[in-house]
Coordinates of C-alpha atoms in Angstrom, one line a residue:
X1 CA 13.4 -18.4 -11.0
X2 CA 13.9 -21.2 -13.7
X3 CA 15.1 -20.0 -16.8
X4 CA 12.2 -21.1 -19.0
X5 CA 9.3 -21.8 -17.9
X6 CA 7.2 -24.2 -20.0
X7 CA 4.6 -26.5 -18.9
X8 CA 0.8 -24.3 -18.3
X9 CA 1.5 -24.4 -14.5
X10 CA 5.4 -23.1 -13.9
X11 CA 4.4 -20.5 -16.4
X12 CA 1.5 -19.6 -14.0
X13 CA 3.3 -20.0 -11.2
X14 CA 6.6 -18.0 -12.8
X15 CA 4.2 -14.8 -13.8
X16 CA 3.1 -14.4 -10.3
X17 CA 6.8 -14.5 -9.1
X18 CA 7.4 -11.7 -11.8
X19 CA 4.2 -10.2 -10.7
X20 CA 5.3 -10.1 -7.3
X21 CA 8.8 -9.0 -8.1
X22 CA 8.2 -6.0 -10.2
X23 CA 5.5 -4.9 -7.7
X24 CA 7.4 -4.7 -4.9
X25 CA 10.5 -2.9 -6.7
X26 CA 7.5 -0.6 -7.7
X27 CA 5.7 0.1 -4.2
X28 CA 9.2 0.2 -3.2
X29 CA 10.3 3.1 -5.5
X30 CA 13.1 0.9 -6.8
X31 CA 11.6 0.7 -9.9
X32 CA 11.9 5.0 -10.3
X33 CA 8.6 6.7 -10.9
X34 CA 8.4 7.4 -15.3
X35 CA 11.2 4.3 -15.6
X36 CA 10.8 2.3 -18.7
X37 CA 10.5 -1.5 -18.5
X38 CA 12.8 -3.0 -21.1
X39 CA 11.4 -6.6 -21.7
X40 CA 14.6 -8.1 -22.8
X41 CA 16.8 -6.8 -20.2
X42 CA 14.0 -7.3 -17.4
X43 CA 13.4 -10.9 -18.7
X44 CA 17.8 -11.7 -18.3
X45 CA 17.6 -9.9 -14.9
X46 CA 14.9 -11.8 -13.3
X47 CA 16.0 -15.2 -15.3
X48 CA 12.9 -15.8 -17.0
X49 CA 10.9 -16.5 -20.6
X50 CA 9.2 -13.3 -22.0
X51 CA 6.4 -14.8 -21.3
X52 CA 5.5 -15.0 -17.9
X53 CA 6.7 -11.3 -17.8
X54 CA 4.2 -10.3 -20.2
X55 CA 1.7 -12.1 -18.2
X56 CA 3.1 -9.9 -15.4
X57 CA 3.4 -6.7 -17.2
X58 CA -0.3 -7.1 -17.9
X59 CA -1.9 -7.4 -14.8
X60 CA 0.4 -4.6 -13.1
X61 CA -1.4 -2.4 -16.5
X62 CA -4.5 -3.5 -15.2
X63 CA -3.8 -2.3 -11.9
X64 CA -2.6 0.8 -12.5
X65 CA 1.0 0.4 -11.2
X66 CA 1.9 -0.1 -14.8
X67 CA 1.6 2.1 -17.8
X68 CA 0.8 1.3 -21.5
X69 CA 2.1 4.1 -23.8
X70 CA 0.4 4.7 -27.2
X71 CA 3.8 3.4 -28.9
X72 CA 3.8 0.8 -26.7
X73 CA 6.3 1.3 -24.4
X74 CA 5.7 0.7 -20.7
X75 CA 6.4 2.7 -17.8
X76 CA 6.2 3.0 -14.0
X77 CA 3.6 5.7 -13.6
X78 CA 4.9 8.8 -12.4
X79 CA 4.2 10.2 -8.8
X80 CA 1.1 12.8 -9.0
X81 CA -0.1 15.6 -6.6
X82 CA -3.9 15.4 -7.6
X83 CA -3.5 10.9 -7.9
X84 CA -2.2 11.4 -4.2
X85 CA -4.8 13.7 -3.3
X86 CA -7.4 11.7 -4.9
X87 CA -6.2 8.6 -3.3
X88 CA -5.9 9.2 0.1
X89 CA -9.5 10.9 -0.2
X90 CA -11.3 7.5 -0.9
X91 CA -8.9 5.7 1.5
X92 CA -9.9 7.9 4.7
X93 CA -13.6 7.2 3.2
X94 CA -12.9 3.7 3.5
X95 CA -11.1 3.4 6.7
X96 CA -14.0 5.3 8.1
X97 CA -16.8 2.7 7.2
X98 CA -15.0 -0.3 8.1
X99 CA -13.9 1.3 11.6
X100 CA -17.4 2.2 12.2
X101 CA -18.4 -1.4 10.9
X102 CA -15.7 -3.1 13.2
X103 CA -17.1 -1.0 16.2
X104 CA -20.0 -3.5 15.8
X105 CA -18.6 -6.4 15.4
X106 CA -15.3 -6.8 17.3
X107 CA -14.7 -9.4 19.9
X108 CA -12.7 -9.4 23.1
X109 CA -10.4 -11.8 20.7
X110 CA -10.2 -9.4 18.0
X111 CA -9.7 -6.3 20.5
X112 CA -6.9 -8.4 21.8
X113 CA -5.2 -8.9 18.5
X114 CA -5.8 -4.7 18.1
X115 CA -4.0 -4.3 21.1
X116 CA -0.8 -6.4 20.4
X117 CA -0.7 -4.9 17.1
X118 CA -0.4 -1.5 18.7
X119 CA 2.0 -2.4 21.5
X120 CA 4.4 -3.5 18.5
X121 CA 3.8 -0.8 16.8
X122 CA 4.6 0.8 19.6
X123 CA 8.1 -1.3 20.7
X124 CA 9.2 -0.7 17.3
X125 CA 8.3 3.3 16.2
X126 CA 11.7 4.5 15.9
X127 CA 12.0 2.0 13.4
X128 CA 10.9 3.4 10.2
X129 CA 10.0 -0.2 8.4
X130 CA 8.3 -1.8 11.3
X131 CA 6.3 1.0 12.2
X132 CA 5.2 1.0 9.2
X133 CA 4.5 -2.9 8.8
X134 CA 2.7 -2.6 12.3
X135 CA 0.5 0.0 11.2
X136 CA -0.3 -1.6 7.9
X137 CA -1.2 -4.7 10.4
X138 CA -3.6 -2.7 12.4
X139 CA -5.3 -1.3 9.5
X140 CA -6.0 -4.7 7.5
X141 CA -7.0 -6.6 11.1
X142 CA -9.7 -3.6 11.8
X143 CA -10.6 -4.2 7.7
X144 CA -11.0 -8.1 8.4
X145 CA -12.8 -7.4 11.5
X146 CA -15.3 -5.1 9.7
X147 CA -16.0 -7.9 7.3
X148 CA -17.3 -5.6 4.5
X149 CA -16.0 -7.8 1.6
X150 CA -15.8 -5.2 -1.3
X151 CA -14.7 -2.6 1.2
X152 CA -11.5 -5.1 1.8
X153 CA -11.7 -5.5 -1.6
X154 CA -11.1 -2.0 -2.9
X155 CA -8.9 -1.1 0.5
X156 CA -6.8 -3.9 -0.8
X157 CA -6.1 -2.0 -4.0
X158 CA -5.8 1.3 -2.4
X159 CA -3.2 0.1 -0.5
X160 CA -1.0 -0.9 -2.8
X161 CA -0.4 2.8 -4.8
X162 CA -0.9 4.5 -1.3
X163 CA 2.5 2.1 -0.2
X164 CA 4.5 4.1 -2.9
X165 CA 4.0 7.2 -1.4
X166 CA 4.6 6.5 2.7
X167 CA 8.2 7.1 1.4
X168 CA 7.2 10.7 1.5
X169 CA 6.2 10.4 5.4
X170 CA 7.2 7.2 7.0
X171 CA 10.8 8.1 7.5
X172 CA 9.7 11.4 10.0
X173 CA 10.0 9.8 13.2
X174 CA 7.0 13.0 14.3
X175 CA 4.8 11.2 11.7
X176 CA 5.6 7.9 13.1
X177 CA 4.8 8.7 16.9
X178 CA 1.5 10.9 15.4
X179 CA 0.4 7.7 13.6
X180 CA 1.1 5.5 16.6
X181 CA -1.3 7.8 19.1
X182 CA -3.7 7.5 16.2
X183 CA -3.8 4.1 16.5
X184 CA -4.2 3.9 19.8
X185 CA -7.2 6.2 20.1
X186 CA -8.8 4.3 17.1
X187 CA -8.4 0.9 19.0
X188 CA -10.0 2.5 22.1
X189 CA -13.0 3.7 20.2
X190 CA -13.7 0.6 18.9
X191 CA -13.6 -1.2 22.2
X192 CA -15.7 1.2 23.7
X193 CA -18.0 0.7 20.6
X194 CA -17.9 4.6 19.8
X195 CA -18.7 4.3 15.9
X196 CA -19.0 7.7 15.5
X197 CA -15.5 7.9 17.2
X198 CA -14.0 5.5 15.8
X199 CA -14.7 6.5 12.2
X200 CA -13.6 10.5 12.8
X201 CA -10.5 9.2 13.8
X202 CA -9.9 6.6 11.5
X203 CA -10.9 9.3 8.5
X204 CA -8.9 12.1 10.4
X205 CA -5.8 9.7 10.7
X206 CA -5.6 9.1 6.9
X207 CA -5.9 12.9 5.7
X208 CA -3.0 13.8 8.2
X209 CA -1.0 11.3 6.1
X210 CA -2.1 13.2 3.2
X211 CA -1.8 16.3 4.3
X212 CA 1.8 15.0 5.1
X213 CA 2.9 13.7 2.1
X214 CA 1.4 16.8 0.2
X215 CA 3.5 19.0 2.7
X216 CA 6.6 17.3 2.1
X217 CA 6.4 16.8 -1.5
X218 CA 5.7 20.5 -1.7
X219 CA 8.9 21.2 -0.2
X220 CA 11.2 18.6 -1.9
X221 CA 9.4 17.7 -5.1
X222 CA 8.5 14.0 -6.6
X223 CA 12.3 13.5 -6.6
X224 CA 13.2 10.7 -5.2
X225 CA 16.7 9.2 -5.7

């Protein structure tokens, strides 16, 4: 990144770089949950004006993955039982509709995109990241197949915060092969045009992650260094 960014269009273009950076270290949990952003030392670090980090710091307030405190520090919002809970509970209502709605509306093209999706998925399992890009894959693909625009919409900003917490599940290679035999059933219901199907699985595979994540966090805690 430039070092100062001045004309109206770097400095739009730099605070989506910083945007972009301090959300992944965020979703990643490099950023640790409750850590303090320090302007001054963020700004050095990432080789930018204050500016487009404010610009930054903004939007990730207004989307939750930041927090403003009342004496105006911000932090990385800490990780929550009942925010998981909640979470998950509107994504499984979500991945329900739009795998009922892609049931309707897939084509032998999309069905073959589903497919491939899967058989990576499935080449790759015992790979914690790649499982876990594959199956992000599957879900957006079914979401753009169902074509519900606000649906994406809020599934878009779901998945964000829900990324945070597949640390807490991703990395159990059960979880991983439980997802994967999810994922095929869900494709198979949908190319048999089984709404009813599709959508009980879809909802069912999304509480088992969790139910997961609840499980595990229960036994270890939100620590995670």
């Amino acid at each position: 990144m430039a070092a100062e960014l001045t004309d109206p269009q770097a400095r739009n273009t730099g605070a989506h770089l910083v945007y972009s950076e301090l959300k992944r270290r965020i979703l990643s949990l490099e950023l640790k949950p409750g850590e303090r952003i320090y302007e001054p030392a963020m700004a050095n670090e990432l080789q930018v004006s204050r500016t487009p980090l404010r610009e930054a710091i903004r939007r990730l307030i207004s989307e939750s993955l930041l927090e403003q405190q009342p004496t105006g520090g911000v932090l990385v919002p800490v990780l929550d039982e009942k925010a998981i809970s909640e979470l998950y509970d509107v994504r499984a209502a979500l991945e329900s509709l739009m795998a009922r709605e892609a049931c309707a509306k897939a084509t032998a093209e999309d069905l073959e995109e589903l497919r491939g999706i899967v058989a990576r998925n499935a080449a790759l399992v015992d790979f914690a990241d790649e499982a876990m890009k594959y199956g992000v894959a599957l879900h957006a693909a079914i979401a753009r197949i169902a074509g519900n625009s606000w649906a994406q919409r809020f599934h878009g900003q779901i998945s964000s915060h829900v990324e945070r917490y597949r640390y807490f599940t991703n990395n159990a290679p059960h979880r991983r092969d439980e997802a994967l035999a999810a994922h095929r059933l869900l494709v198979d219901a949908i190319a048999s045009k089984d709404a009813e199907k599709a959508a009980r699985i879809a909802f069912e595979h999304v509480i088992g992650a969790r139910d997961e994540t609840l499980r595990v966090i229960s036994q270890h805690g939100l620590d995670v260094s």
